[in-house]
Coordinates of C-alpha atoms in Angstrom, one line a residue:
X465 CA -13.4 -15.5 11.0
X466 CA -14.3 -15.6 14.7
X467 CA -15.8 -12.9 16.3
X468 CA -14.3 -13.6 19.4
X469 CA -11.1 -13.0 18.1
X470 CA -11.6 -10.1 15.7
X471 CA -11.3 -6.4 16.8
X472 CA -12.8 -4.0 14.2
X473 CA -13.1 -0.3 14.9
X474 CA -16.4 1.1 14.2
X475 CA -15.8 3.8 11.6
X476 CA -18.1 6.8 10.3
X477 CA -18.9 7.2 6.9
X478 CA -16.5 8.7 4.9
X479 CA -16.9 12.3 3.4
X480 CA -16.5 12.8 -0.4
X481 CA -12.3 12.9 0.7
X482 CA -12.5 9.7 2.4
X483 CA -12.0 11.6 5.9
X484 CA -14.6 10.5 8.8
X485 CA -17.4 13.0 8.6
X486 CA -17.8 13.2 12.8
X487 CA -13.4 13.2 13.0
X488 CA -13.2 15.4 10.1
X489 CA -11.5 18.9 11.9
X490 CA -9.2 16.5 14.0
X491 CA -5.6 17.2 13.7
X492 CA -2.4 15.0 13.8
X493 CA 1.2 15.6 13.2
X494 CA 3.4 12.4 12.0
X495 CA 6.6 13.3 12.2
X496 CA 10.4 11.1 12.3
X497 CA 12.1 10.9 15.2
X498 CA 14.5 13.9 14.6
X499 CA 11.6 15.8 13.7
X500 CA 12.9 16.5 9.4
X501 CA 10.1 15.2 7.8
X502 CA 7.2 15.9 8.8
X503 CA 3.1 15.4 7.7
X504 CA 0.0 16.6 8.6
X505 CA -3.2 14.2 9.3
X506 CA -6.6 15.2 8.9
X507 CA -9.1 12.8 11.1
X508 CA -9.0 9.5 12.3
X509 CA -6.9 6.8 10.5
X510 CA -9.3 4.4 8.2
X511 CA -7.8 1.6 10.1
X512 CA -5.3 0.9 13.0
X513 CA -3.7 -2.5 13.4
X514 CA -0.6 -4.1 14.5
X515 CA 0.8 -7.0 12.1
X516 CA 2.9 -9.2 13.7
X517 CA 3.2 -11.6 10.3
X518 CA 7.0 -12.4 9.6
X519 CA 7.5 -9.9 6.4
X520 CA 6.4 -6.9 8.6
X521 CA 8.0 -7.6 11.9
X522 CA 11.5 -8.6 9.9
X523 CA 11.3 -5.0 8.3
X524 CA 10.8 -3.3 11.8
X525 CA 13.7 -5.3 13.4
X526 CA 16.3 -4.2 10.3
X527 CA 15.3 -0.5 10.4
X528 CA 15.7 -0.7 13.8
X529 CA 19.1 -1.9 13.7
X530 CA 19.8 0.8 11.0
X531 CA 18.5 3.4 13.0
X532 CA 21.2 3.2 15.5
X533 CA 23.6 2.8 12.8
X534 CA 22.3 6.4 11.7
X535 CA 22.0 8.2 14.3
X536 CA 24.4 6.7 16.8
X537 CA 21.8 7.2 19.7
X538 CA 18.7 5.5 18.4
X539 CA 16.8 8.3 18.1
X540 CA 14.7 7.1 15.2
X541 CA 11.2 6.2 16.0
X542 CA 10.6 2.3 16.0
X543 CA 7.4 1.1 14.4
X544 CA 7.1 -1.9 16.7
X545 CA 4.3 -2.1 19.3
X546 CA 4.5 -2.8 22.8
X547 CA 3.9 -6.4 21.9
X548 CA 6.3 -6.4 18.9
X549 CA 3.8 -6.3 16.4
X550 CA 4.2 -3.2 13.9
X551 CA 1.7 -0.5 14.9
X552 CA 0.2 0.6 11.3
X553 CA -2.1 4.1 10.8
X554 CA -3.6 3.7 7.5
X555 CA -5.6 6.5 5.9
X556 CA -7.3 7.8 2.9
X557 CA -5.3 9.9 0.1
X558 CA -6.7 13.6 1.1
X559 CA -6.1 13.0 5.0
X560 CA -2.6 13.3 4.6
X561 CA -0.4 16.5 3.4
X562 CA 3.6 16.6 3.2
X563 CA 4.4 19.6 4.9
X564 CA 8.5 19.5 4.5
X565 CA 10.0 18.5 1.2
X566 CA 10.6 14.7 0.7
X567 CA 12.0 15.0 -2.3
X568 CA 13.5 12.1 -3.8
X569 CA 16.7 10.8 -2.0
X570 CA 15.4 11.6 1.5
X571 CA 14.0 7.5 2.1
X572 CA 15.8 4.5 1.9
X573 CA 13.9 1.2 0.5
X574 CA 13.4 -2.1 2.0
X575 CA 12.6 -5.3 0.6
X576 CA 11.9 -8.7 2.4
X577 CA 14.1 -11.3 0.1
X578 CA 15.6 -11.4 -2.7
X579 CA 12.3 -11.0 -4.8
X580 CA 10.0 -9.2 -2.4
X581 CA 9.0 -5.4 -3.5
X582 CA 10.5 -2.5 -2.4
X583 CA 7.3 -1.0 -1.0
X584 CA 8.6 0.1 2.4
X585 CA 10.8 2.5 2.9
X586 CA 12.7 4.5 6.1
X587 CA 13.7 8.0 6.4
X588 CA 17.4 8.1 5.9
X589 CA 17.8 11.6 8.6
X590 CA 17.2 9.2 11.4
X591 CA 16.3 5.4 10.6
X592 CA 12.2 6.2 11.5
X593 CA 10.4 3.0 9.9
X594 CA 7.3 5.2 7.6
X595 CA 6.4 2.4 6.0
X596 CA 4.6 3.2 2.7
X597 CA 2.1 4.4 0.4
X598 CA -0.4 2.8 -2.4
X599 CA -2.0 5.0 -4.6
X600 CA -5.7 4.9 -3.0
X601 CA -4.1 4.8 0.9
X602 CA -1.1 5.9 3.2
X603 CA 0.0 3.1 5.5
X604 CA 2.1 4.7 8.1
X605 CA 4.1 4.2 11.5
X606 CA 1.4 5.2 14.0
X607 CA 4.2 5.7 16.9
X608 CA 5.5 8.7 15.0
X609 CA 1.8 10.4 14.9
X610 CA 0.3 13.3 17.6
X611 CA -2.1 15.4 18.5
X612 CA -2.1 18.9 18.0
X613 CA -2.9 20.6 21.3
X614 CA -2.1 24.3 22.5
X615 CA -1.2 24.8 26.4
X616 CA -1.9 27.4 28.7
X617 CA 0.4 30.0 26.8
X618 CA -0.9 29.4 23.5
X619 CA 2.0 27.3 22.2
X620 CA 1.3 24.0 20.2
X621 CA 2.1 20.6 21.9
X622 CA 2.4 17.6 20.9
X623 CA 0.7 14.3 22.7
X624 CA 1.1 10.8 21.3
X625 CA -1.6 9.5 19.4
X626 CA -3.5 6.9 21.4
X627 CA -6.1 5.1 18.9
X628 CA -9.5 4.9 21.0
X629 CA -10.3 1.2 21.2
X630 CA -7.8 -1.1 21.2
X631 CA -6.0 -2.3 18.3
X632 CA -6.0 -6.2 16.9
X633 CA -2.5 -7.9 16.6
X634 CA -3.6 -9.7 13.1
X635 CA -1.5 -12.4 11.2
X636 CA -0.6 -14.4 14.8
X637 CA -1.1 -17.7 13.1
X638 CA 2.6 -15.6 10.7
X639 CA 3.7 -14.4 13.3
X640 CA 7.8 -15.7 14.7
X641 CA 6.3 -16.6 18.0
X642 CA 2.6 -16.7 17.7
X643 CA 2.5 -17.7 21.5
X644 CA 3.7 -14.1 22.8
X645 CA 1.4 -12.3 20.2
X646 CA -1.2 -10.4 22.5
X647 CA -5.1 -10.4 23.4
X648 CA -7.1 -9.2 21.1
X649 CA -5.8 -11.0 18.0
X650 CA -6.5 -12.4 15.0
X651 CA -5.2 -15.5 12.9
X652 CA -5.3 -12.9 9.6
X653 CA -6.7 -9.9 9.3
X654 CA -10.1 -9.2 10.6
X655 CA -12.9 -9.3 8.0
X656 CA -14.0 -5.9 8.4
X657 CA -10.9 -4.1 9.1
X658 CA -10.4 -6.6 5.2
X659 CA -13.2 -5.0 3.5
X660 CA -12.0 -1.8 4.2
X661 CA -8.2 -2.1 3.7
X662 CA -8.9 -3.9 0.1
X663 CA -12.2 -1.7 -0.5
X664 CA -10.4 1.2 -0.4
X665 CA -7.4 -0.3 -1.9
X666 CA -9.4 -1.6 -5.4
X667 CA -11.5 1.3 -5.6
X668 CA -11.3 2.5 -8.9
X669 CA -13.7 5.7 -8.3
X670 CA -11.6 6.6 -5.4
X671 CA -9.1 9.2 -4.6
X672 CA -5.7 8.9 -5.3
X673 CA -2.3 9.7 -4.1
X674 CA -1.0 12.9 -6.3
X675 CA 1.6 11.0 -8.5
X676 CA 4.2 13.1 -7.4
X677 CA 4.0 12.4 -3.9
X678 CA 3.7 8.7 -4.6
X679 CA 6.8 8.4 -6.5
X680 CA 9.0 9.6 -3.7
X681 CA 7.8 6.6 -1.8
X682 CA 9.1 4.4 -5.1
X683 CA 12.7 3.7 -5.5
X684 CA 14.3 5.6 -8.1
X685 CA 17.4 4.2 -9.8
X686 CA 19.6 6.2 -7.2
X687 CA 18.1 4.9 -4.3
X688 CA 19.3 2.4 -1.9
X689 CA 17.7 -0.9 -1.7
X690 CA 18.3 -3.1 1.2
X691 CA 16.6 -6.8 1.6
X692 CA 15.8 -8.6 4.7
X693 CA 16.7 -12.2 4.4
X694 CA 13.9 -14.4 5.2
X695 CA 14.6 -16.0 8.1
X696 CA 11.6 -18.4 8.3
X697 CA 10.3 -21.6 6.4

């Protein structure tokens, strides 16, 4: 890998939880675009990226479509990036807590062909692209998290998250138009931001996902299952 064309966050050590010791009391709301489900974020994501490789980016396009199917105005939250990559928050098992039921029925499933897996998923209230969840980390739309700040009267509001340094568009060498894939980028994925996504990810001492919670982000046999063609060689 280059290190010219490799953006990697610096990030503290983790707690015993997995959150960043120094980012540890920081709190996020992620919430879909209609505002019925919502979750609660405890300190930085583990890693910010935006992928722009073809599975990803045909995913965001279809729940796109399907959000203005659903709500007639758009008004889900897109996961796409300003440079049409999709702009992924991924964090550690404890950071995040469900705060309004998303009990089974509430997502609908997509797959990228015919034999992909059905491993990301949109809320079906709105159309906003969540994307997933494996057992040891969330991977979630980052356009749908904010911060938690009170104004002048005391009342919460709620600001955008902007990630601190900016984020890598990795996979441009997958990408449908590498060309228009933005500065800083990466042919793959960056070896640090690697190490950490699969460290976490193989882990077997680390936490995990309460089963529960992880099976609502797994299709049962009454949910709905739409594929993405693949459009590409």
């Amino acid at each position: 890998f280059s290190s010219e064309s490799i953006a990697t966050e610096k990030k503290a050590p983790p707690t015993d939880n997995g959150a960043s010791m120094t980012n540890a009391k920081r709190t996020y709301t992620w919430r879909c675009g209609c505002g019925d489900l919502t979750f609660k974020i405890r300190g930085e994501p583990a890693l910010n990226m935006n992928c722009h490789c073809h599975s990803c980016v045909a995913y965001a396009r279809f729940v796109d479509a399907q959000s203005e199917k659903i709500g007639g105005d758009g008004k889900g939250t897109s996961i796409l990036s300003e440079g049409d990559g999709v702009a992924m928050a991924c964090f550690w098992p404890d950071q995040v807590k469900i705060t309004r039921d998303l009990a089974s029925g509430r997502l609908n499933f997509v797959k990228v062909g015919h034999d992909g897996k059905p491993r990301r998923s949109y809320a079906k209230c709105c159309g906003t692209a969540m994307m997933g969840a494996e057992p040891r980390m969330w991977a979630l739309n980052r356009n749908c998290i904010f911060e938690e700040d009170a104004d002048s009267s005391g009342d919460d509001v709620l600001r955008r998250y902007e990630p601190e340094d900016k984020v890598c568009n990795v996979m441009k060498k997958h990408a449908f138009d590498p060309e228009k894939v933005p500065e800083p980028s990466a042919d793959t994925v960056g070896f640090g931001d690697m190490v950490t996504f699969f460290g976490v990810l193989m882990n077997p001492l680390g936490k995990k996902i309460e089963k529960d919670v992880l099976e609502t982000f797994r299709p049962s046999a009454e949910s709905t299952v739409e594929v993405v063609p693949i459009t590409w060689e």
